[in-house]
């Protein structure tokens, strides 16, 4: 029996054990995936499937809120979707409207309280919210709200939005949502529900993705189109920057809730975060990655015997590199998919095996070979260094590292968990110094221009801040994801 804690009325929590760090610790981590349904009798079941498809966007907590027109209930807990929900439990969550959330976070003890959807009771009834992104003015708003007497239950910026909606409720539901959206800045893809209305909204720049789909007469909102596919739906379009859609029994209404300030979709969604079977702005993610690989091969050719990619996110780019360079693609590394995030090393001495358990080189493929190793990014450099050495230990004669994105130099403040800027290896070292550090024979990064030409937009059409340091939404000094943690000061610079 899992421990149960109740905070908001109708909210159930479950708890799971510690989280492993390991190999994925040197990659930026998507912080959330969101999903919403209106108009299906089994909205919770559909949300469960949708969250399963979005699991790569967050593995530390999962939750579903479901409404039947009168009541809204939430079940959420720590762990993977399959750990938090037993299928029999999902069947008991009855209703035609639901929102769901998967989350990644490093906020320690407050993880459980920060699990979403967040459910509040206020004068218009119940409101459940699930948020992907990061508000850049959350600290100021929260300070003001607390000054006026508001009491916060979590350390997540999402709760600020709930308070803002509740405070504007004198004008009715739609207006209160629009008023609340008008107060927040930063990056957000939001799904919300009242007892009878599903809402989807994106920030004025459209930094985080949110798509609309349909299954029969039911509407779907999802961070990625792969989740719409997973429930047998059809992708209709994306929620536009600054747009809010309200879906109820009378259909879907669209409001331009915020002035559209630009078009700054996170370009890292294409490079790493999104699943290869998702489409972003009508471009398939696998096809984009493959083209990045092709361009990388043209920009940094090398004589080699085989090309291999770091599984799973770099396989598409590696296949593109191999095709363009006319060098055979080979499986040089095998990833153990069954370790899972709940793997706990039995002892300190076993800890060093953590990465080895996850990634193993194919010695017979690599031995005596000149290898092109394609990866999607280098963050701190520790994992790249480890993998290069892994290939050398397996007998590779040469290792030529090719990165299908530009040097990752600046921290993200829009909902992605990255190392502090000073820990990003490319922020302080030249390409040659990075090559030396990771121990590769040669190193080549994809130029920014090639990235932009591939995704078919100008620099103004994407957020590229982690590569260029140019943030589309100003980031107030001192902004960090741990701002609301008790004693949890974190230096983002
Ligand atoms: Fe994406 Fe980088 Fe912009 Fe963050 S800074 S939203 S990771 S492109």
Short mmCIF file of C-alpha atoms and ligand atoms in Angstrom, two decimals:
data_model
loop_
_atom_site.label_atom_id
_atom_site.label_comp_id
_atom_site.label_asym_id
_atom_site.label_seq_id
_atom_site.Cartn_x
_atom_site.Cartn_y
_atom_site.Cartn_z
CA UNK A 1 0.00 0.00 0.00
CA UNK A 2 1.47 3.37 -0.98
CA UNK A 3 1.56 6.18 1.60
CA UNK A 4 -1.28 8.62 1.05
CA UNK A 5 -1.21 12.34 1.77
CA UNK A 6 -4.09 14.69 1.23
CA UNK A 7 -3.61 18.40 0.68
CA UNK A 8 -6.24 19.95 -1.54
CA UNK A 9 -9.67 18.37 -1.26
CA UNK A 10 -9.99 15.47 -3.65
CA UNK A 11 -6.24 15.18 -4.17
CA UNK A 12 -4.45 11.85 -3.69
CA UNK A 13 -0.69 11.44 -3.61
CA UNK A 14 1.42 8.35 -3.83
CA UNK A 15 5.12 8.20 -3.11
CA UNK A 16 8.04 6.28 -4.64
CA UNK A 17 11.68 5.84 -3.83
CA UNK A 18 14.84 7.72 -4.77
CA UNK A 19 15.73 8.73 -8.28
CA UNK A 20 18.85 7.69 -10.07
CA UNK A 21 21.01 10.28 -11.76
CA UNK A 22 23.59 8.60 -13.98
CA UNK A 23 23.93 9.04 -17.70
CA UNK A 24 21.00 11.36 -18.28
CA UNK A 25 22.41 13.74 -15.67
CA UNK A 26 24.60 15.38 -18.30
CA UNK A 27 21.75 16.27 -20.62
CA UNK A 28 19.29 19.13 -20.39
CA UNK A 29 16.03 17.75 -19.07
CA UNK A 30 12.60 18.65 -20.26
CA UNK A 31 10.63 19.53 -17.18
CA UNK A 32 7.14 18.59 -18.14
CA UNK A 33 4.62 17.16 -20.54
CA UNK A 34 0.94 18.09 -20.50
CA UNK A 35 -2.17 16.44 -21.88
CA UNK A 36 -5.88 17.28 -21.86
CA UNK A 37 -9.12 15.71 -23.12
CA UNK A 38 -12.65 17.00 -23.50
CA UNK A 39 -15.58 14.95 -24.67
CA UNK A 40 -14.62 11.32 -24.14
CA UNK A 41 -16.41 9.17 -21.57
CA UNK A 42 -13.09 7.68 -20.56
CA UNK A 43 -11.13 10.92 -20.42
CA UNK A 44 -8.86 9.62 -17.63
CA UNK A 45 -8.01 6.44 -19.58
CA UNK A 46 -7.18 8.50 -22.63
CA UNK A 47 -5.03 10.84 -20.52
CA UNK A 48 -3.22 7.84 -19.03
CA UNK A 49 -2.30 6.69 -22.57
CA UNK A 50 -1.34 10.22 -23.59
CA UNK A 51 0.94 10.60 -20.57
CA UNK A 52 2.57 7.26 -21.36
CA UNK A 53 3.49 8.71 -24.78
CA UNK A 54 4.88 11.84 -23.09
CA UNK A 55 6.85 9.96 -20.45
CA UNK A 56 10.18 11.09 -21.97
CA UNK A 57 9.30 14.68 -20.96
CA UNK A 58 9.29 13.91 -17.24
CA UNK A 59 9.78 10.81 -15.14
CA UNK A 60 9.62 12.00 -11.56
CA UNK A 61 5.92 12.52 -11.05
CA UNK A 62 2.68 12.01 -12.90
CA UNK A 63 -0.90 13.01 -12.32
CA UNK A 64 -4.38 13.07 -13.78
CA UNK A 65 -7.31 15.35 -12.89
CA UNK A 66 -10.72 14.24 -14.11
CA UNK A 67 -14.10 15.97 -14.07
CA UNK A 68 -17.63 14.74 -14.65
CA UNK A 69 -19.33 18.11 -14.93
CA UNK A 70 -19.72 18.49 -11.18
CA UNK A 71 -16.73 17.10 -9.36
CA UNK A 72 -13.02 17.32 -10.20
CA UNK A 73 -10.68 14.73 -8.68
CA UNK A 74 -6.91 14.42 -8.92
CA UNK A 75 -4.66 11.44 -8.51
CA UNK A 76 -0.93 12.00 -8.64
CA UNK A 77 2.29 10.67 -7.23
CA UNK A 78 6.02 10.25 -7.60
CA UNK A 79 7.34 8.01 -10.34
CA UNK A 80 6.57 6.92 -13.86
CA UNK A 81 3.00 6.92 -15.13
CA UNK A 82 2.96 3.13 -14.81
CA UNK A 83 4.16 3.38 -11.20
CA UNK A 84 1.69 6.03 -10.13
CA UNK A 85 -1.38 4.49 -11.78
CA UNK A 86 -2.68 0.98 -11.79
CA UNK A 87 -5.03 0.41 -14.67
CA UNK A 88 -7.84 -0.56 -12.29
CA UNK A 89 -7.44 2.77 -10.49
CA UNK A 90 -7.63 4.69 -13.75
CA UNK A 91 -10.95 2.98 -14.47
CA UNK A 92 -12.38 4.47 -11.28
CA UNK A 93 -11.53 8.02 -12.42
CA UNK A 94 -14.76 8.68 -14.27
CA UNK A 95 -15.52 11.77 -16.29
CA UNK A 96 -15.50 13.33 -19.75
CA UNK A 97 -12.87 15.99 -19.11
CA UNK A 98 -9.32 15.47 -17.88
CA UNK A 99 -5.87 17.03 -17.72
CA UNK A 100 -2.63 15.19 -17.06
CA UNK A 101 0.96 15.96 -16.36
CA UNK A 102 4.38 14.31 -16.24
CA UNK A 103 7.14 16.18 -14.49
CA UNK A 104 10.84 16.21 -14.03
CA UNK A 105 12.24 18.18 -11.12
CA UNK A 106 15.20 18.27 -8.77
CA UNK A 107 13.46 20.03 -5.94
CA UNK A 108 14.11 17.38 -3.29
CA UNK A 109 11.74 17.18 -0.39
CA UNK A 110 9.04 19.26 -1.97
CA UNK A 111 8.77 17.01 -5.03
CA UNK A 112 5.57 15.41 -3.86
CA UNK A 113 3.81 18.67 -3.12
CA UNK A 114 4.84 20.00 -6.53
CA UNK A 115 3.39 17.09 -8.49
CA UNK A 116 0.71 18.23 -10.93
CA UNK A 117 -2.08 18.76 -11.88
CA UNK A 118 -2.58 21.27 -9.15
CA UNK A 119 -6.17 21.38 -7.91
CA UNK A 120 -7.75 24.36 -6.21
CA UNK A 121 -11.21 25.13 -4.95
CA UNK A 122 -12.32 28.73 -5.41
CA UNK A 123 -15.49 30.75 -5.80
CA UNK A 124 -16.26 29.42 -9.31
CA UNK A 125 -15.72 25.80 -8.28
CA UNK A 126 -12.69 23.65 -9.00
CA UNK A 127 -9.71 24.40 -11.17
CA UNK A 128 -7.00 21.89 -12.12
CA UNK A 129 -3.80 23.10 -13.81
CA UNK A 130 -0.87 21.42 -15.51
CA UNK A 131 2.02 23.51 -16.77
CA UNK A 132 5.09 22.99 -18.93
CA UNK A 133 7.53 25.87 -18.83
CA UNK A 134 8.89 28.42 -16.45
CA UNK A 135 7.50 31.83 -15.52
CA UNK A 136 10.11 34.56 -15.49
CA UNK A 137 8.10 36.89 -13.24
CA UNK A 138 6.85 34.27 -10.78
CA UNK A 139 8.97 35.53 -7.88
CA UNK A 140 7.57 39.08 -8.07
CA UNK A 141 4.00 37.88 -8.51
CA UNK A 142 4.25 35.46 -5.62
CA UNK A 143 5.75 38.11 -3.41
CA UNK A 144 2.88 40.48 -4.21
CA UNK A 145 0.27 37.76 -3.66
CA UNK A 146 1.79 36.77 -0.32
CA UNK A 147 1.87 40.42 0.72
CA UNK A 148 -1.87 40.47 0.06
CA UNK A 149 -2.46 37.40 2.19
CA UNK A 150 -2.30 34.50 -0.27
CA UNK A 151 -1.04 31.25 1.17
CA UNK A 152 0.99 28.94 -1.07
CA UNK A 153 1.04 25.17 -0.70
CA UNK A 154 3.78 24.35 -3.22
CA UNK A 155 7.07 25.78 -4.43
CA UNK A 156 6.10 25.55 -8.10
CA UNK A 157 5.38 28.65 -10.15
CA UNK A 158 2.20 26.98 -11.44
CA UNK A 159 0.48 27.82 -8.17
CA UNK A 160 0.93 31.52 -8.93
CA UNK A 161 -1.28 31.04 -12.00
CA UNK A 162 -3.95 29.32 -9.90
CA UNK A 163 -4.02 32.25 -7.47
CA UNK A 164 -4.25 34.75 -10.32
CA UNK A 165 -7.21 32.94 -11.89
CA UNK A 166 -8.96 32.71 -8.51
CA UNK A 167 -8.46 36.41 -7.78
CA UNK A 168 -9.91 37.43 -11.16
CA UNK A 169 -12.92 35.16 -10.81
CA UNK A 170 -15.42 38.00 -10.36
CA UNK A 171 -15.57 38.33 -14.14
CA UNK A 172 -16.40 34.73 -15.02
CA UNK A 173 -14.18 31.82 -15.98
CA UNK A 174 -12.93 32.83 -19.43
CA UNK A 175 -12.15 36.36 -18.41
CA UNK A 176 -10.42 35.25 -15.23
CA UNK A 177 -8.14 32.95 -17.25
CA UNK A 178 -7.36 35.69 -19.77
CA UNK A 179 -6.67 38.16 -16.95
CA UNK A 180 -4.34 35.69 -15.24
CA UNK A 181 -2.48 34.97 -18.49
CA UNK A 182 -2.00 38.71 -18.97
CA UNK A 183 -0.05 38.90 -15.72
CA UNK A 184 2.50 36.16 -16.36
CA UNK A 185 5.61 36.24 -18.50
CA UNK A 186 8.06 33.58 -19.53
CA UNK A 187 7.46 30.23 -21.13
CA UNK A 188 4.28 28.27 -20.66
CA UNK A 189 2.17 25.64 -22.30
CA UNK A 190 -0.79 25.27 -19.97
CA UNK A 191 -3.70 22.91 -19.79
CA UNK A 192 -6.42 23.75 -17.28
CA UNK A 193 -9.87 22.53 -16.53
CA UNK A 194 -12.86 23.70 -14.59
CA UNK A 195 -15.76 21.32 -13.94
CA UNK A 196 -16.97 21.79 -17.50
CA UNK A 197 -14.32 23.50 -19.62
CA UNK A 198 -10.88 22.47 -20.89
CA UNK A 199 -8.39 25.26 -21.58
CA UNK A 200 -5.09 25.25 -23.48
CA UNK A 201 -2.79 28.29 -23.63
CA UNK A 202 0.71 29.22 -24.78
CA UNK A 203 2.91 32.15 -23.90
CA UNK A 204 3.21 35.16 -26.19
CA UNK A 205 6.31 33.70 -27.90
CA UNK A 206 5.16 30.08 -28.11
CA UNK A 207 8.36 28.79 -26.49
CA UNK A 208 6.95 25.49 -25.26
CA UNK A 209 4.88 23.38 -27.68
CA UNK A 210 1.17 22.57 -27.40
CA UNK A 211 -0.86 20.82 -30.09
CA UNK A 212 -4.58 20.29 -30.63
CA UNK A 213 -6.02 17.02 -31.84
CA UNK A 214 -9.35 15.27 -32.25
CA UNK A 215 -10.49 11.71 -31.65
CA UNK A 216 -14.02 11.39 -32.96
CA UNK A 217 -15.83 14.30 -31.36
CA UNK A 218 -13.40 14.58 -28.43
CA UNK A 219 -10.73 17.26 -28.32
CA UNK A 220 -7.14 16.60 -27.24
CA UNK A 221 -4.42 18.98 -26.08
CA UNK A 222 -0.88 17.60 -25.88
CA UNK A 223 2.71 18.75 -25.59
CA UNK A 224 3.57 16.59 -28.58
CA UNK A 225 1.71 15.05 -31.47
CA UNK A 226 3.02 11.56 -30.56
CA UNK A 227 0.57 11.64 -27.64
CA UNK A 228 -2.31 12.48 -30.01
CA UNK A 229 -1.24 9.51 -32.17
CA UNK A 230 -1.12 7.29 -29.08
CA UNK A 231 -4.84 7.75 -28.45
CA UNK A 232 -5.79 7.27 -32.10
CA UNK A 233 -6.31 10.98 -32.69
CA UNK A 234 -5.61 13.34 -35.52
CA UNK A 235 -3.44 16.44 -35.17
CA UNK A 236 -5.49 19.47 -36.21
CA UNK A 237 -3.14 22.34 -35.47
CA UNK A 238 -0.94 23.86 -32.77
CA UNK A 239 -2.09 26.38 -30.17
CA UNK A 240 -0.58 29.64 -31.45
CA UNK A 241 1.68 31.93 -29.41
CA UNK A 242 -0.50 33.98 -27.03
CA UNK A 243 -3.63 32.00 -27.92
CA UNK A 244 -6.01 30.41 -25.40
CA UNK A 245 -8.52 27.79 -26.54
CA UNK A 246 -11.63 27.03 -24.48
CA UNK A 247 -13.29 23.70 -25.15
CA UNK A 248 -16.70 22.75 -23.77
CA UNK A 249 -19.96 21.16 -24.91
CA UNK A 250 -20.46 23.90 -27.48
CA UNK A 251 -17.09 23.20 -29.16
CA UNK A 252 -13.77 25.03 -29.25
CA UNK A 253 -13.41 28.80 -29.03
CA UNK A 254 -10.14 30.59 -29.63
CA UNK A 255 -9.08 33.85 -28.03
CA UNK A 256 -5.88 35.80 -28.63
CA UNK A 257 -5.40 36.16 -24.89
CA UNK A 258 -1.97 37.77 -25.17
CA UNK A 259 -0.48 39.96 -27.84
CA UNK A 260 1.63 37.69 -30.00
CA UNK A 261 5.17 38.87 -29.38
CA UNK A 262 6.96 36.55 -31.77
CA UNK A 263 7.55 32.98 -32.63
CA UNK A 264 10.22 31.49 -30.45
CA UNK A 265 9.62 27.74 -30.27
CA UNK A 266 12.42 26.04 -28.34
CA UNK A 267 14.74 24.75 -31.05
CA UNK A 268 16.05 22.12 -28.65
CA UNK A 269 12.71 20.34 -29.00
CA UNK A 270 13.85 19.37 -32.49
CA UNK A 271 17.38 18.51 -31.43
CA UNK A 272 16.74 16.43 -28.34
CA UNK A 273 13.55 16.75 -26.31
CA UNK A 274 10.72 15.76 -28.60
CA UNK A 275 10.11 12.21 -29.69
CA UNK A 276 11.21 11.47 -33.27
CA UNK A 277 7.65 10.51 -34.21
CA UNK A 278 6.28 13.92 -33.19
CA UNK A 279 5.70 16.80 -35.58
CA UNK A 280 6.51 20.35 -34.53
CA UNK A 281 5.11 23.10 -36.75
CA UNK A 282 4.42 20.42 -39.35
CA UNK A 283 8.05 19.27 -39.44
CA UNK A 284 8.70 15.71 -38.36
CA UNK A 285 11.31 15.57 -35.62
CA UNK A 286 13.10 12.48 -37.00
CA UNK A 287 13.31 14.08 -40.45
CA UNK A 288 14.74 17.28 -38.94
CA UNK A 289 17.37 15.34 -36.96
CA UNK A 290 18.33 13.37 -40.03
CA UNK A 291 18.81 16.56 -42.01
CA UNK A 292 20.90 18.02 -39.16
CA UNK A 293 23.10 14.93 -39.50
CA UNK A 294 23.42 15.39 -43.26
CA UNK A 295 24.42 19.02 -42.84
CA UNK A 296 26.87 18.04 -40.13
CA UNK A 297 28.49 15.57 -42.54
CA UNK A 298 28.89 18.33 -45.14
CA UNK A 299 30.25 20.80 -42.58
CA UNK A 300 32.65 18.34 -40.90
CA UNK A 301 33.55 15.45 -43.21
CA UNK A 302 36.10 12.89 -42.10
CA UNK A 303 37.48 9.61 -43.42
CA UNK A 304 36.06 6.81 -41.30
CA UNK A 305 34.90 3.19 -41.38
CA UNK A 306 31.58 3.58 -39.63
CA UNK A 307 29.12 6.06 -38.12
CA UNK A 308 27.31 5.41 -34.87
CA UNK A 309 24.92 7.47 -32.76
CA UNK A 310 24.49 7.80 -29.02
CA UNK A 311 21.16 6.06 -28.38
CA UNK A 312 18.37 7.03 -28.55
CA UNK A 313 18.20 10.72 -29.35
CA UNK A 314 21.18 10.83 -31.72
CA UNK A 315 20.33 7.85 -33.90
CA UNK A 316 18.36 9.91 -36.45
CA UNK A 317 21.17 12.46 -36.85
CA UNK A 318 23.78 9.69 -37.09
CA UNK A 319 21.83 7.96 -39.86
CA UNK A 320 21.68 11.28 -41.75
CA UNK A 321 25.43 11.75 -41.33
CA UNK A 322 26.10 8.21 -42.57
CA UNK A 323 23.87 8.62 -45.63
CA UNK A 324 25.43 11.92 -46.63
CA UNK A 325 29.00 10.77 -45.99
CA UNK A 326 28.39 7.37 -47.62
CA UNK A 327 29.90 5.68 -44.62
CA UNK A 328 28.06 2.61 -43.19
CA UNK A 329 25.87 3.23 -40.15
CA UNK A 330 26.50 0.70 -37.41
CA UNK A 331 25.12 0.05 -33.97
CA UNK A 332 28.16 0.80 -31.85
CA UNK A 333 26.44 1.30 -28.50
CA UNK A 334 23.56 -0.55 -26.92
CA UNK A 335 21.37 1.12 -24.37
CA UNK A 336 19.73 -0.91 -21.64
CA UNK A 337 16.13 0.29 -21.72
CA UNK A 338 15.05 -1.67 -18.70
CA UNK A 339 17.06 -0.07 -15.93
CA UNK A 340 14.39 2.53 -15.29
CA UNK A 341 14.62 5.53 -13.08
CA UNK A 342 13.91 3.58 -9.91
CA UNK A 343 17.15 1.62 -10.16
CA UNK A 344 18.96 1.93 -6.85
CA UNK A 345 22.60 0.94 -6.65
CA UNK A 346 22.88 -1.73 -3.95
CA UNK A 347 26.08 -0.20 -2.57
CA UNK A 348 28.47 2.68 -3.08
CA UNK A 349 30.96 0.38 -4.80
CA UNK A 350 28.30 -0.52 -7.36
CA UNK A 351 27.64 3.10 -8.22
CA UNK A 352 30.39 3.22 -10.83
CA UNK A 353 28.60 0.49 -12.76
CA UNK A 354 25.58 2.73 -13.17
CA UNK A 355 26.60 4.11 -16.55
CA UNK A 356 28.08 0.81 -17.70
CA UNK A 357 24.77 -0.86 -17.06
CA UNK A 358 23.03 1.68 -19.23
CA UNK A 359 25.35 1.84 -22.23
CA UNK A 360 27.52 -0.92 -23.59
CA UNK A 361 29.80 -0.76 -26.67
CA UNK A 362 29.76 -3.49 -29.32
CA UNK A 363 33.40 -4.53 -29.35
CA UNK A 364 33.19 -6.62 -32.50
CA UNK A 365 31.74 -3.69 -34.42
CA UNK A 366 34.14 -1.07 -33.10
CA UNK A 367 37.45 -2.91 -32.87
CA UNK A 368 40.17 -1.40 -35.11
CA UNK A 369 37.63 0.94 -36.71
CA UNK A 370 37.76 4.67 -37.37
CA UNK A 371 34.46 5.74 -35.80
CA UNK A 372 32.31 8.83 -36.29
CA UNK A 373 30.33 9.21 -33.08
CA UNK A 374 27.26 11.47 -33.42
CA UNK A 375 25.65 13.01 -30.35
CA UNK A 376 22.97 15.70 -30.14
CA UNK A 377 24.73 17.97 -27.64
CA UNK A 378 27.55 18.35 -25.15
CA UNK A 379 26.49 19.92 -21.88
CA UNK A 380 29.11 19.53 -19.17
CA UNK A 381 31.22 17.19 -21.25
CA UNK A 382 31.46 14.44 -18.67
CA UNK A 383 29.24 11.97 -20.52
CA UNK A 384 30.91 12.67 -23.89
CA UNK A 385 34.30 12.07 -22.30
CA UNK A 386 33.05 8.82 -20.83
CA UNK A 387 31.54 7.58 -24.12
CA UNK A 388 34.63 8.44 -26.16
CA UNK A 389 36.71 6.43 -23.70
CA UNK A 390 34.15 3.61 -23.85
CA UNK A 391 34.67 3.39 -27.63
CA UNK A 392 38.44 3.48 -27.29
CA UNK A 393 38.34 0.75 -24.64
CA UNK A 394 36.25 -1.29 -27.07
CA UNK A 395 39.09 -1.06 -29.59
CA UNK A 396 38.11 1.91 -31.79
CA UNK A 397 41.18 3.13 -33.67
CA UNK A 398 39.89 6.72 -33.96
CA UNK A 399 36.88 8.53 -32.50
CA UNK A 400 35.57 11.58 -34.38
CA UNK A 401 32.86 13.31 -32.37
CA UNK A 402 30.17 15.17 -34.29
CA UNK A 403 27.49 17.20 -32.48
CA UNK A 404 24.18 17.83 -34.27
CA UNK A 405 23.70 21.21 -32.55
CA UNK A 406 25.85 24.31 -31.95
CA UNK A 407 27.94 24.65 -28.75
CA UNK A 408 25.58 24.74 -25.73
CA UNK A 409 26.76 27.87 -23.89
CA UNK A 410 23.94 29.39 -21.82
CA UNK A 411 21.48 28.08 -19.25
CA UNK A 412 17.81 27.80 -20.08
CA UNK A 413 15.25 29.73 -18.02
CA UNK A 414 12.20 28.58 -19.94
CA UNK A 415 11.39 25.26 -18.35
CA UNK A 416 14.45 23.17 -19.13
CA UNK A 417 16.74 21.94 -16.42
CA UNK A 418 20.34 22.53 -17.45
CA UNK A 419 23.55 22.92 -15.56
CA UNK A 420 24.47 26.44 -14.45
CA UNK A 421 26.12 28.39 -17.27
CA UNK A 422 29.51 28.17 -15.60
CA UNK A 423 29.24 24.36 -15.71
CA UNK A 424 28.51 24.27 -19.44
CA UNK A 425 31.77 23.24 -21.01
CA UNK A 426 31.32 25.31 -24.19
CA UNK A 427 30.74 28.49 -22.18
CA UNK A 428 34.34 28.56 -21.01
CA UNK A 429 36.29 26.39 -23.47
CA UNK A 430 37.03 26.70 -27.17
CA UNK A 431 36.05 23.85 -29.51
CA UNK A 432 39.65 22.65 -29.46
CA UNK A 433 39.70 22.69 -25.65
CA UNK A 434 36.44 20.75 -25.54
CA UNK A 435 37.89 18.19 -27.98
CA UNK A 436 40.91 17.83 -25.79
CA UNK A 437 38.75 17.42 -22.67
CA UNK A 438 36.49 14.73 -24.13
CA UNK A 439 39.46 12.96 -25.73
CA UNK A 440 38.15 12.78 -29.32
CA UNK A 441 40.46 12.80 -32.35
CA UNK A 442 38.37 15.53 -33.96
CA UNK A 443 35.25 17.44 -32.95
CA UNK A 444 32.70 19.30 -35.04
CA UNK A 445 29.54 21.16 -33.97
CA UNK A 446 26.68 22.01 -36.31
CA UNK A 447 26.79 25.75 -37.17
CA UNK A 448 23.77 27.85 -36.06
CA UNK A 449 23.01 28.75 -39.69
CA UNK A 450 22.68 25.08 -40.67
CA UNK A 451 20.32 24.52 -37.75
CA UNK A 452 18.13 27.45 -38.76
CA UNK A 453 18.12 26.48 -42.44
CA UNK A 454 16.96 23.00 -41.44
CA UNK A 455 14.02 24.13 -39.34
CA UNK A 456 13.16 26.67 -42.01
CA UNK A 457 13.06 29.79 -39.92
CA UNK A 458 15.07 32.87 -39.18
CA UNK A 459 16.71 33.35 -35.79
CA UNK A 460 13.61 35.34 -34.76
CA UNK A 461 11.44 32.27 -35.34
CA UNK A 462 12.96 30.17 -32.57
CA UNK A 463 14.43 30.37 -29.16
CA UNK A 464 18.14 29.69 -29.60
CA UNK A 465 19.20 31.21 -26.30
CA UNK A 466 21.24 28.26 -25.05
CA UNK A 467 23.38 28.56 -28.18
CA UNK A 468 23.42 32.31 -28.71
CA UNK A 469 22.73 33.76 -25.25
CA UNK A 470 19.95 35.89 -26.78
CA UNK A 471 16.87 35.32 -24.64
CA UNK A 472 13.56 36.16 -26.36
CA UNK A 473 11.89 36.93 -23.00
CA UNK A 474 14.09 38.92 -20.64
CA UNK A 475 15.24 36.89 -17.66
CA UNK A 476 15.25 38.90 -14.42
CA UNK A 477 18.47 38.75 -12.48
CA UNK A 478 18.51 35.94 -9.94
CA UNK A 479 15.84 33.88 -11.72
CA UNK A 480 16.15 30.19 -10.98
CA UNK A 481 13.92 27.19 -10.54
CA UNK A 482 14.67 26.85 -6.85
CA UNK A 483 13.59 30.38 -6.03
CA UNK A 484 10.70 29.28 -3.83
CA UNK A 485 12.55 26.50 -2.03
CA UNK A 486 13.18 27.06 1.64
CA UNK A 487 16.90 27.73 1.94
CA UNK A 488 17.27 26.36 -1.57
CA UNK A 489 19.25 29.19 -3.12
CA UNK A 490 20.71 28.26 -6.46
CA UNK A 491 23.10 30.33 -8.50
CA UNK A 492 21.92 30.18 -12.10
CA UNK A 493 24.90 31.97 -13.56
FE1 LIG B 1 15.04 25.68 -25.63
FE2 LIG B 1 17.54 26.50 -25.28
FE3 LIG B 1 15.57 28.28 -25.53
FE4 LIG B 1 15.73 26.78 -23.35
S1 LIG B 1 17.20 28.35 -24.01
S2 LIG B 1 13.86 27.24 -24.51
S3 LIG B 1 16.51 24.83 -24.19
S4 LIG B 1 16.30 26.82 -27.09
#
